[in-house]
Amino acid sequence: MEIVGSRWKAPSNDVVSNLPLYRSAPLLEVRLEDFELFAMDRLRVLRGISDGLSRGKKPEEMQKLVNDLWKTNMRHTLSSEVINKDIISHFVLRLVYCRTEELRKWFLSMETTLFRNRFKLESSDAQRALMAEFDLPYKAVSTSEYESIKDKLGQVARSIGQSLPTADAIFYKVPFEEVPELVAGRRVFICKGYAYVAMNQVVSLVVTQFRSLLSKALILTNRKWTSTIREEKDRLAPIVETLCMSYLGPDYSQPKEFAEISIKDIDHVAKSSFPLCMRNLFEKLREDHHLKHGGRMQLGLFLKGVGLKLDDALAFWRAEFSQKVGAERFDKEYAYNIRHNYGKEGKRIDYTPYSCQKVISLTPGVGDHHGCPYRHFSEENLRAALGKMGLASRAVEDVMDKVRNRHYQLACTLTFEAVHGASCDTGINHPIQYFNDSQKNNPSK
């Protein structure tokens, strides 16, 4: 993004829309703090959209969800800065998500869905202004042509449950291949290769253009970023490279007040309230009396986060590892790292338990047991693990369906709901969240 001292200005039309088309990077002075915070707020919106789509929400439900997400996350203390936050956050995330094909595909899908729903909220005049900005080569159907096809347009309207077009209705005549979703849904009248698109359907035209332009822009952004990354390796590169994996939920760096688990209860709560990723590590530790570094970090920080005190953590890990390597070797080679995780050694940083994004991003090697089971387990092993947690066959199939589509957090959410018989509308975003919500649903446990 260019960093210079001027402000973004909306195009000068009679009717001005608050919905930018993100044609070019804004010429704005952006503080590094805002650069990151604005992007994280927009990322909350996009991830909320992703979760809604994964859950199969209906169009009207998605409209409400997008509206709520936008109002909650994209506010600014200065109303005059809201549109700048919108544009800055888009271009920051464009940098973040341009770097691989998989990232580009996700960002393109989420931004297109966001644009579609925001466009629908614009007035008809504002929508026409946006069409003019796209310079779409479509003209409104003339009165005489409208009269000649009015009956056909009425038949289509009735078939899709809409009111009949009135005399002042506006329709656009466009090549049918440019509105594939309307054609597939049989929501337009087609004649001689042209589709007659009502004003309330022009979102399909505009979204097609928006998606095409953004797709090309992401490729260009990737090339520019690749060529300039060395110049920004100390300032922007660390932010850009880690933002897509950022955890945006509540802070779980400290256990909740009064939250504490003891060694004598740990087996019971592991079975009743640990998410699959931590339950798998816990069981492997009990079986083998050892975990490699990645497993020790993932499970150890989780145990700290759910309330296992340092002295109990040392006693717990010593009891297990001493069966494999002996107590003396444990004290020499492993105890330091446990104290380090609790901020008692080295730089004395109080380390935070891994989020779902972090767990999913891990790549376990041979003999490792950390990472996300929904991502790394074979289908046979995952089915067996889910069955061991008590999931019925239908619930297992629902989870497996999400896994095949790489919706790993949603798969974990469905597992939680099946195990506890309770809904989790917010979705599972952190292993500590899973544990806390489990404890709320099972107070006796």
Tab-separated table of C-alpha atoms in Angstrom:
chain	number	residue	atom	x	y	z
A	1	MET	CA	0.000	0.000	0.000
A	2	GLU	CA	1.286	3.451	-0.840
A	3	ILE	CA	1.766	5.591	2.242
A	4	VAL	CA	1.420	9.261	1.356
A	5	GLY	CA	-0.329	12.244	2.853
A	6	SER	CA	-3.750	12.591	1.278
A	7	ARG	CA	-7.240	11.247	1.922
A	8	TRP	CA	-9.449	8.959	-0.118
A	9	LYS	CA	-12.367	10.719	-1.775
A	10	ALA	CA	-15.544	9.176	-3.086
A	11	PRO	CA	-16.318	9.668	-6.789
A	12	SER	CA	-18.304	12.800	-7.537
A	13	ASN	CA	-21.746	11.542	-8.564
A	14	ASP	CA	-25.170	12.989	-7.893
A	15	VAL	CA	-25.758	9.913	-5.750
A	16	VAL	CA	-22.804	8.669	-3.710
A	17	SER	CA	-22.625	5.104	-2.395
A	18	ASN	CA	-20.780	4.165	0.766
A	19	LEU	CA	-19.728	0.924	-0.921
A	20	PRO	CA	-16.230	1.263	-2.470
A	21	LEU	CA	-15.156	-0.776	-5.482
A	22	TYR	CA	-11.517	-0.969	-4.298
A	23	ARG	CA	-10.174	-0.101	-7.754
A	24	SER	CA	-6.819	1.176	-6.499
A	25	ALA	CA	-4.922	1.348	-3.223
A	26	PRO	CA	-5.775	4.446	-1.209
A	27	LEU	CA	-3.316	7.309	-0.944
A	28	LEU	CA	-3.505	7.485	2.819
A	29	GLU	CA	-1.221	7.911	5.780
A	30	VAL	CA	-1.696	4.736	7.791
A	31	ARG	CA	-0.237	4.133	11.225
A	32	LEU	CA	1.229	0.653	11.549
A	33	GLU	CA	-1.075	0.012	14.514
A	34	ASP	CA	-4.165	0.886	12.439
A	35	PHE	CA	-2.774	-1.145	9.530
A	36	GLU	CA	-3.045	-4.274	11.674
A	37	LEU	CA	-6.101	-3.446	13.812
A	38	PHE	CA	-8.284	-2.459	10.848
A	39	ALA	CA	-7.335	-5.661	9.043
A	40	MET	CA	-8.152	-7.784	12.096
A	41	ASP	CA	-11.593	-6.163	12.391
A	42	ARG	CA	-12.353	-6.913	8.746
A	43	LEU	CA	-11.005	-10.439	9.167
A	44	ARG	CA	-13.570	-10.981	11.935
A	45	VAL	CA	-16.260	-10.095	9.405
A	46	LEU	CA	-14.883	-12.422	6.729
A	47	ARG	CA	-14.462	-15.333	9.119
A	48	GLY	CA	-18.005	-14.810	10.377
A	49	ILE	CA	-19.206	-14.948	6.769
A	50	SER	CA	-17.182	-18.117	6.190
A	51	ASP	CA	-18.743	-19.743	9.236
A	52	GLY	CA	-22.244	-18.744	8.094
A	53	LEU	CA	-21.701	-20.174	4.627
A	54	SER	CA	-20.237	-23.381	6.075
A	55	ARG	CA	-23.346	-23.773	8.216
A	56	GLY	CA	-25.558	-23.483	5.155
A	57	LYS	CA	-27.368	-20.317	6.209
A	58	LYS	CA	-30.124	-19.130	3.854
A	59	PRO	CA	-29.697	-15.886	1.839
A	60	GLU	CA	-31.883	-13.869	4.197
A	61	GLU	CA	-29.979	-15.250	7.193
A	62	MET	CA	-26.674	-14.357	5.532
A	63	GLN	CA	-27.945	-10.840	4.858
A	64	LYS	CA	-28.663	-10.323	8.561
A	65	LEU	CA	-25.389	-11.982	9.595
A	66	VAL	CA	-23.290	-9.788	7.286
A	67	ASN	CA	-25.109	-6.659	8.426
A	68	ASP	CA	-24.572	-7.519	12.102
A	69	LEU	CA	-20.909	-8.446	11.578
A	70	TRP	CA	-20.243	-5.207	9.730
A	71	LYS	CA	-21.933	-3.004	12.332
A	72	THR	CA	-20.117	-4.759	15.176
A	73	ASN	CA	-16.604	-4.835	13.760
A	74	MET	CA	-16.212	-2.027	11.227
A	75	ARG	CA	-17.175	0.915	13.408
A	76	HIS	CA	-14.828	3.830	14.048
A	77	THR	CA	-14.853	6.431	16.792
A	78	LEU	CA	-14.894	9.083	14.047
A	79	SER	CA	-17.769	8.601	11.615
A	80	SER	CA	-15.765	10.374	8.923
A	81	GLU	CA	-13.133	7.612	9.137
A	82	VAL	CA	-15.457	4.633	8.649
A	83	ILE	CA	-15.027	4.539	4.875
A	84	ASN	CA	-11.254	4.908	5.208
A	85	LYS	CA	-11.204	1.957	7.609
A	86	ASP	CA	-13.227	-0.022	5.069
A	87	ILE	CA	-10.782	0.665	2.237
A	88	ILE	CA	-7.580	0.343	4.255
A	89	SER	CA	-8.667	-2.978	5.779
A	90	HIS	CA	-9.569	-4.396	2.365
A	91	PHE	CA	-6.185	-3.560	0.861
A	92	VAL	CA	-4.257	-4.841	3.874
A	93	LEU	CA	-6.063	-8.178	3.652
A	94	ARG	CA	-5.513	-8.179	-0.083
A	95	LEU	CA	-1.790	-8.187	0.723
A	96	VAL	CA	-2.263	-10.917	3.321
A	97	TYR	CA	-4.327	-13.204	1.099
A	98	CYS	CA	-2.632	-12.693	-2.271
A	99	ARG	CA	0.286	-14.979	-1.410
A	100	THR	CA	-1.057	-18.439	-2.345
A	101	GLU	CA	-3.810	-19.791	-4.552
A	102	GLU	CA	-5.652	-21.242	-1.556
A	103	LEU	CA	-5.562	-17.919	0.327
A	104	ARG	CA	-6.670	-16.004	-2.774
A	105	LYS	CA	-9.593	-18.356	-3.346
A	106	TRP	CA	-10.871	-17.948	0.231
A	107	PHE	CA	-10.488	-14.163	0.254
A	108	LEU	CA	-12.156	-13.808	-3.143
A	109	SER	CA	-15.147	-15.864	-2.032
A	110	MET	CA	-15.599	-14.040	1.286
A	111	GLU	CA	-15.126	-10.525	-0.139
A	112	THR	CA	-17.561	-11.288	-2.966
A	113	THR	CA	-20.175	-12.472	-0.476
A	114	LEU	CA	-19.593	-9.371	1.630
A	115	PHE	CA	-19.910	-7.099	-1.412
A	116	ARG	CA	-23.085	-8.847	-2.574
A	117	ASN	CA	-24.846	-8.369	0.741
A	118	ARG	CA	-23.697	-4.769	1.168
A	119	PHE	CA	-24.820	-3.935	-2.386
A	120	LYS	CA	-28.323	-5.227	-1.627
A	121	LEU	CA	-28.606	-2.714	1.212
A	122	GLU	CA	-27.910	0.228	-1.110
A	123	SER	CA	-30.769	2.307	-2.521
A	124	SER	CA	-31.771	1.822	-6.177
A	125	ASP	CA	-30.135	5.138	-7.084
A	126	ALA	CA	-26.918	4.157	-5.322
A	127	GLN	CA	-26.966	0.773	-7.058
A	128	ARG	CA	-27.274	2.481	-10.443
A	129	ALA	CA	-24.394	4.777	-9.495
A	130	LEU	CA	-22.250	1.726	-8.727
A	131	MET	CA	-23.206	0.172	-12.066
A	132	ALA	CA	-22.069	3.376	-13.748
A	133	GLU	CA	-18.743	3.177	-11.888
A	134	PHE	CA	-18.227	-0.311	-13.294
A	135	ASP	CA	-18.998	1.174	-16.709
A	136	LEU	CA	-21.214	-1.786	-17.514
A	137	PRO	CA	-22.348	-1.687	-21.163
A	138	TYR	CA	-25.995	-2.335	-20.376
A	139	LYS	CA	-28.921	-0.067	-21.109
A	140	ALA	CA	-32.388	-0.162	-19.660
A	141	VAL	CA	-34.965	-1.877	-21.863
A	142	SER	CA	-37.069	0.623	-23.820
A	143	THR	CA	-40.766	1.062	-23.085
A	144	SER	CA	-41.784	-0.519	-26.392
A	145	GLU	CA	-39.586	-3.592	-25.858
A	146	TYR	CA	-40.811	-3.884	-22.271
A	147	GLU	CA	-44.444	-3.899	-23.482
A	148	SER	CA	-43.666	-6.678	-25.967
A	149	ILE	CA	-42.302	-9.029	-23.301
A	150	LYS	CA	-44.295	-7.835	-20.265
A	151	ASP	CA	-46.349	-11.029	-20.060
A	152	LYS	CA	-43.233	-13.210	-20.133
A	153	LEU	CA	-41.605	-11.126	-17.425
A	154	GLY	CA	-44.753	-11.502	-15.350
A	155	GLN	CA	-44.652	-15.289	-15.712
A	156	VAL	CA	-41.085	-15.391	-14.425
A	157	ALA	CA	-41.958	-13.104	-11.502
A	158	ARG	CA	-44.880	-15.328	-10.493
A	159	SER	CA	-42.756	-18.485	-10.757
A	160	ILE	CA	-40.229	-17.132	-8.256
A	161	GLY	CA	-42.806	-15.649	-5.911
A	162	GLN	CA	-42.193	-11.971	-6.719
A	163	SER	CA	-44.728	-9.245	-7.402
A	164	LEU	CA	-45.539	-8.454	-11.043
A	165	PRO	CA	-43.406	-5.746	-12.677
A	166	THR	CA	-45.033	-2.318	-12.842
A	167	ALA	CA	-45.062	0.127	-15.746
A	168	ASP	CA	-42.078	2.033	-14.335
A	169	ALA	CA	-40.017	-1.109	-13.655
A	170	ILE	CA	-36.434	-1.075	-14.941
A	171	PHE	CA	-34.993	-4.098	-16.755
A	172	TYR	CA	-31.551	-4.563	-18.296
A	173	LYS	CA	-30.892	-6.688	-21.376
A	174	VAL	CA	-27.639	-8.612	-20.998
A	175	PRO	CA	-25.965	-11.663	-22.569
A	176	PHE	CA	-27.302	-14.639	-20.612
A	177	GLU	CA	-23.816	-16.025	-19.887
A	178	GLU	CA	-23.075	-12.982	-17.732
A	179	VAL	CA	-25.713	-13.902	-15.150
A	180	PRO	CA	-25.169	-17.663	-14.715
A	181	GLU	CA	-26.658	-17.808	-11.197
A	182	LEU	CA	-29.911	-16.204	-12.380
A	183	VAL	CA	-30.104	-18.545	-15.371
A	184	ALA	CA	-29.362	-21.598	-13.203
A	185	GLY	CA	-32.109	-20.578	-10.766
A	186	ARG	CA	-34.569	-19.891	-13.610
A	187	ARG	CA	-35.079	-16.398	-12.260
A	188	VAL	CA	-34.865	-14.470	-15.560
A	189	PHE	CA	-36.642	-14.416	-18.896
A	190	ILE	CA	-34.266	-15.393	-21.728
A	191	CYS	CA	-34.862	-14.567	-25.382
A	192	LYS	CA	-32.440	-14.897	-28.314
A	193	GLY	CA	-29.412	-15.230	-26.064
A	194	TYR	CA	-30.257	-12.306	-23.795
A	195	ALA	CA	-31.471	-12.287	-20.207
A	196	TYR	CA	-33.838	-9.564	-19.000
A	197	VAL	CA	-32.574	-8.627	-15.557
A	198	ALA	CA	-34.823	-6.685	-13.175
A	199	MET	CA	-33.411	-3.806	-11.146
A	200	ASN	CA	-33.670	-5.895	-7.978
A	201	GLN	CA	-31.495	-8.547	-9.654
A	202	VAL	CA	-28.649	-6.354	-10.886
A	203	VAL	CA	-26.580	-7.497	-7.903
A	204	SER	CA	-25.708	-10.543	-10.025
A	205	LEU	CA	-24.300	-8.326	-12.782
A	206	VAL	CA	-22.277	-6.165	-10.439
A	207	VAL	CA	-20.991	-9.046	-8.323
A	208	THR	CA	-19.743	-10.871	-11.436
A	209	GLN	CA	-17.741	-7.772	-12.390
A	210	PHE	CA	-16.494	-7.246	-8.833
A	211	ARG	CA	-15.310	-10.832	-8.544
A	212	SER	CA	-13.526	-10.712	-11.898
A	213	LEU	CA	-11.713	-7.461	-11.093
A	214	LEU	CA	-10.708	-8.618	-7.599
A	215	SER	CA	-9.449	-11.961	-8.906
A	216	LYS	CA	-7.138	-10.207	-11.376
A	217	ALA	CA	-6.077	-7.664	-8.746
A	218	LEU	CA	-5.015	-10.416	-6.328
A	219	ILE	CA	-2.659	-11.887	-8.930
A	220	LEU	CA	-1.126	-8.465	-9.582
A	221	THR	CA	-0.842	-7.770	-5.850
A	222	ASN	CA	1.002	-11.059	-5.376
A	223	ARG	CA	3.540	-10.095	-8.044
A	224	LYS	CA	4.086	-6.648	-6.534
A	225	TRP	CA	4.394	-8.010	-3.005
A	226	THR	CA	6.861	-10.694	-4.094
A	227	SER	CA	9.051	-8.067	-5.760
A	228	THR	CA	8.997	-5.660	-2.796
A	229	ILE	CA	8.967	-8.064	0.163
A	230	ARG	CA	12.680	-7.528	0.853
A	231	GLU	CA	12.099	-3.816	1.339
A	232	GLU	CA	9.372	-4.495	3.901
A	233	LYS	CA	10.791	-7.602	5.590
A	234	ASP	CA	11.208	-5.891	8.965
A	235	ARG	CA	8.148	-3.646	9.017
A	236	LEU	CA	5.173	-5.097	7.106
A	237	ALA	CA	6.219	-8.650	6.232
A	238	PRO	CA	5.772	-10.056	9.777
A	239	ILE	CA	2.232	-8.634	9.947
A	240	VAL	CA	1.263	-9.744	6.436
A	241	GLU	CA	2.612	-13.263	6.902
A	242	THR	CA	0.899	-13.930	10.237
A	243	LEU	CA	-2.429	-12.105	9.972
A	244	CYS	CA	-4.275	-14.909	8.190
A	245	MET	CA	-3.460	-17.195	11.130
A	246	SER	CA	-4.365	-14.653	13.794
A	247	TYR	CA	-6.652	-15.716	16.616
A	248	LEU	CA	-9.334	-13.037	17.015
A	249	GLY	CA	-11.386	-14.362	19.905
A	250	PRO	CA	-11.247	-13.919	23.700
A	251	ASP	CA	-7.942	-13.898	25.548
A	252	TYR	CA	-7.163	-17.302	27.056
A	253	SER	CA	-3.657	-16.452	28.224
A	254	GLN	CA	-4.846	-16.802	31.841
A	255	PRO	CA	-7.307	-19.325	33.304
A	256	LYS	CA	-10.672	-17.912	34.286
A	257	GLU	CA	-10.893	-16.625	37.818
A	258	PHE	CA	-11.117	-19.523	40.286
A	259	ALA	CA	-10.674	-22.014	37.412
A	260	GLU	CA	-8.418	-24.841	38.485
A	261	ILE	CA	-8.061	-28.538	37.768
A	262	SER	CA	-6.131	-30.934	39.941
A	263	ILE	CA	-4.131	-34.018	39.044
A	264	LYS	CA	-6.707	-36.307	40.638
A	265	ASP	CA	-9.459	-34.903	38.362
A	266	ILE	CA	-7.476	-34.653	35.168
A	267	ASP	CA	-8.402	-38.055	33.679
A	268	HIS	CA	-12.084	-37.394	34.268
A	269	VAL	CA	-12.129	-33.914	32.735
A	270	ALA	CA	-9.960	-35.086	29.823
A	271	LYS	CA	-12.639	-37.594	28.897
A	272	SER	CA	-15.574	-35.256	29.431
A	273	SER	CA	-14.319	-31.827	28.363
A	274	PHE	CA	-11.121	-31.974	26.281
A	275	PRO	CA	-11.485	-31.289	22.534
A	276	LEU	CA	-10.327	-34.104	20.280
A	277	CYS	CA	-6.900	-32.541	19.606
A	278	MET	CA	-6.076	-32.397	23.326
A	279	ARG	CA	-7.801	-35.642	24.199
A	280	ASN	CA	-5.681	-37.423	21.594
A	281	LEU	CA	-2.453	-35.962	23.029
A	282	PHE	CA	-3.507	-36.778	26.587
A	283	GLU	CA	-4.295	-40.394	25.707
A	284	LYS	CA	-1.023	-40.812	23.799
A	285	LEU	CA	0.868	-39.439	26.791
A	286	ARG	CA	-0.863	-41.918	29.092
A	287	GLU	CA	-0.126	-44.783	26.693
A	288	ASP	CA	3.498	-43.989	25.758
A	289	HIS	CA	4.566	-41.911	28.788
A	290	HIS	CA	6.200	-39.531	26.342
A	291	LEU	CA	5.401	-36.813	23.785
A	292	LYS	CA	7.705	-35.040	21.372
A	293	HIS	CA	8.280	-31.309	21.702
A	294	GLY	CA	5.296	-30.244	19.540
A	295	GLY	CA	2.933	-32.386	21.574
A	296	ARG	CA	4.352	-31.201	24.897
A	297	MET	CA	3.899	-27.575	23.870
A	298	GLN	CA	0.353	-27.986	22.564
A	299	LEU	CA	-0.919	-30.052	25.500
A	300	GLY	CA	1.177	-28.306	28.150
A	301	LEU	CA	-0.056	-24.813	27.302
A	302	PHE	CA	-3.616	-26.114	27.095
A	303	LEU	CA	-3.361	-27.661	30.579
A	304	LYS	CA	-1.992	-24.390	31.850
A	305	GLY	CA	-4.890	-22.543	30.215
A	306	VAL	CA	-7.561	-24.711	31.824
A	307	GLY	CA	-6.118	-24.168	35.293
A	308	LEU	CA	-3.376	-26.724	36.026
A	309	LYS	CA	-0.967	-24.958	38.383
A	310	LEU	CA	2.797	-25.075	37.808
A	311	ASP	CA	3.552	-27.417	40.726
A	312	ASP	CA	0.823	-29.802	39.611
A	313	ALA	CA	2.008	-29.582	35.998
A	314	LEU	CA	5.556	-30.544	37.027
A	315	ALA	CA	4.223	-33.442	39.112
A	316	PHE	CA	1.933	-34.600	36.274
A	317	TRP	CA	4.603	-34.564	33.557
A	318	ARG	CA	7.242	-36.061	35.887
A	319	ALA	CA	4.932	-38.963	36.799
A	320	GLU	CA	4.461	-39.801	33.133
A	321	PHE	CA	7.956	-39.187	31.746
A	322	SER	CA	9.774	-40.867	34.620
A	323	GLN	CA	8.201	-44.164	33.513
A	324	LYS	CA	9.972	-43.759	30.171
A	325	VAL	CA	13.137	-41.723	30.765
A	326	GLY	CA	13.522	-41.716	34.556
A	327	ALA	CA	12.951	-38.904	37.070
A	328	GLU	CA	16.548	-37.646	36.948
A	329	ARG	CA	16.554	-37.199	33.175
A	330	PHE	CA	13.138	-35.533	33.337
A	331	ASP	CA	14.420	-32.956	35.818
A	332	LYS	CA	17.480	-32.257	33.647
A	333	GLU	CA	15.895	-32.184	30.169
A	334	TYR	CA	12.177	-31.453	30.466
A	335	ALA	CA	11.311	-29.598	33.675
A	336	TYR	CA	12.900	-26.359	32.426
A	337	ASN	CA	10.538	-26.141	29.430
A	338	ILE	CA	7.480	-26.582	31.642
A	339	ARG	CA	8.595	-23.774	33.939
A	340	HIS	CA	9.423	-21.739	30.822
A	341	ASN	CA	5.839	-22.106	29.541
A	342	TYR	CA	4.591	-20.724	32.827
A	343	GLY	CA	6.881	-17.688	32.532
A	344	LYS	CA	9.284	-18.806	35.269
A	345	GLU	CA	12.416	-19.241	33.143
A	346	GLY	CA	14.241	-17.482	30.307
A	347	LYS	CA	12.553	-14.242	29.210
A	348	ARG	CA	9.732	-15.024	31.654
A	349	ILE	CA	7.062	-14.659	28.992
A	350	ASP	CA	3.663	-15.977	30.029
A	351	TYR	CA	2.944	-18.125	26.959
A	352	THR	CA	-0.560	-18.390	25.535
A	353	PRO	CA	-2.384	-21.666	24.752
A	354	TYR	CA	-2.642	-22.473	21.052
A	355	SER	CA	-5.772	-21.337	19.182
A	356	CYS	CA	-7.562	-23.533	16.645
A	357	GLN	CA	-5.910	-21.591	13.808
A	358	LYS	CA	-2.497	-22.339	15.296
A	359	VAL	CA	-3.277	-26.023	15.898
A	360	ILE	CA	-4.624	-26.461	12.351
A	361	SER	CA	-1.510	-24.828	10.874
A	362	LEU	CA	0.859	-27.280	12.562
A	363	THR	CA	2.408	-30.077	10.498
A	364	PRO	CA	3.157	-33.146	12.620
A	365	GLY	CA	5.901	-35.480	11.491
A	366	VAL	CA	6.402	-39.194	12.018
A	367	GLY	CA	5.864	-40.071	15.667
A	368	ASP	CA	4.181	-36.734	16.413
A	369	HIS	CA	0.663	-36.493	17.804
A	370	HIS	CA	0.072	-32.741	17.856
A	371	GLY	CA	-1.871	-30.706	15.299
A	372	CYS	CA	-5.572	-30.994	14.400
A	373	PRO	CA	-7.010	-34.529	14.147
A	374	TYR	CA	-9.752	-33.319	11.795
A	375	ARG	CA	-7.049	-32.242	9.379
A	376	HIS	CA	-4.350	-34.879	9.893
A	377	PHE	CA	-6.114	-38.123	10.882
A	378	SER	CA	-6.974	-40.704	8.249
A	379	GLU	CA	-10.718	-41.164	7.734
A	380	GLU	CA	-10.589	-44.533	9.502
A	381	ASN	CA	-8.765	-43.152	12.543
A	382	LEU	CA	-10.997	-40.098	12.761
A	383	ARG	CA	-14.169	-42.189	12.619
A	384	ALA	CA	-12.794	-44.406	15.384
A	385	ALA	CA	-11.889	-41.391	17.534
A	386	LEU	CA	-15.319	-39.823	17.066
A	387	GLY	CA	-17.011	-43.097	17.927
A	388	LYS	CA	-14.916	-43.292	21.096
A	389	MET	CA	-16.239	-39.834	22.034
A	390	GLY	CA	-19.774	-41.205	21.783
A	391	LEU	CA	-20.943	-39.734	18.480
A	392	ALA	CA	-23.811	-41.521	16.739
A	393	SER	CA	-23.298	-42.614	13.135
A	394	ARG	CA	-25.320	-39.703	11.693
A	395	ALA	CA	-23.294	-37.171	13.681
A	396	VAL	CA	-20.070	-38.831	12.497
A	397	GLU	CA	-21.198	-38.469	8.877
A	398	ASP	CA	-21.994	-34.789	9.428
A	399	VAL	CA	-18.522	-34.232	10.879
A	400	MET	CA	-16.832	-36.157	8.065
A	401	ASP	CA	-18.703	-34.044	5.498
A	402	LYS	CA	-17.215	-30.878	7.009
A	403	VAL	CA	-13.749	-32.457	7.117
A	404	ARG	CA	-13.911	-33.341	3.403
A	405	ASN	CA	-14.654	-29.691	2.688
A	406	ARG	CA	-11.773	-28.650	5.001
A	407	HIS	CA	-14.049	-26.908	7.505
A	408	TYR	CA	-12.058	-28.264	10.439
A	409	GLN	CA	-13.300	-25.860	13.110
A	410	LEU	CA	-16.889	-26.467	12.072
A	411	ALA	CA	-16.218	-30.213	12.305
A	412	CYS	CA	-15.030	-29.645	15.880
A	413	THR	CA	-18.122	-27.527	16.563
A	414	LEU	CA	-20.404	-30.333	15.338
A	415	THR	CA	-18.497	-32.767	17.540
A	416	PHE	CA	-19.045	-30.507	20.554
A	417	GLU	CA	-22.760	-30.231	19.790
A	418	ALA	CA	-23.116	-33.994	19.377
A	419	VAL	CA	-21.220	-34.790	22.584
A	420	HIS	CA	-22.994	-32.212	24.725
A	421	GLY	CA	-26.435	-32.117	23.119
A	422	ALA	CA	-26.213	-28.321	22.989
A	423	SER	CA	-25.776	-25.819	20.176
A	424	CYS	CA	-22.652	-23.705	19.775
A	425	ASP	CA	-23.705	-20.819	17.542
A	426	THR	CA	-20.388	-18.981	17.838
A	427	GLY	CA	-18.435	-22.007	16.618
A	428	ILE	CA	-15.321	-23.463	18.243
A	429	ASN	CA	-12.316	-21.188	17.733
A	430	HIS	CA	-10.083	-22.185	20.642
A	431	PRO	CA	-9.470	-25.428	22.574
A	432	ILE	CA	-9.912	-23.495	25.843
A	433	GLN	CA	-13.296	-22.271	24.609
A	434	TYR	CA	-14.291	-25.905	23.970
A	435	PHE	CA	-13.244	-26.840	27.501
A	436	ASN	CA	-14.982	-23.879	29.161
A	437	ASP	CA	-18.220	-24.390	27.229
A	438	SER	CA	-18.092	-28.093	28.027
A	439	GLN	CA	-17.757	-27.355	31.713
A	440	LYS	CA	-20.739	-24.997	31.551
A	441	ASN	CA	-22.830	-27.710	29.914
A	442	ASN	CA	-21.655	-30.330	32.398
A	443	PRO	CA	-21.402	-28.507	35.745
A	444	SER	CA	-21.487	-31.769	37.648
A	445	LYS	CA	-18.416	-32.912	35.788
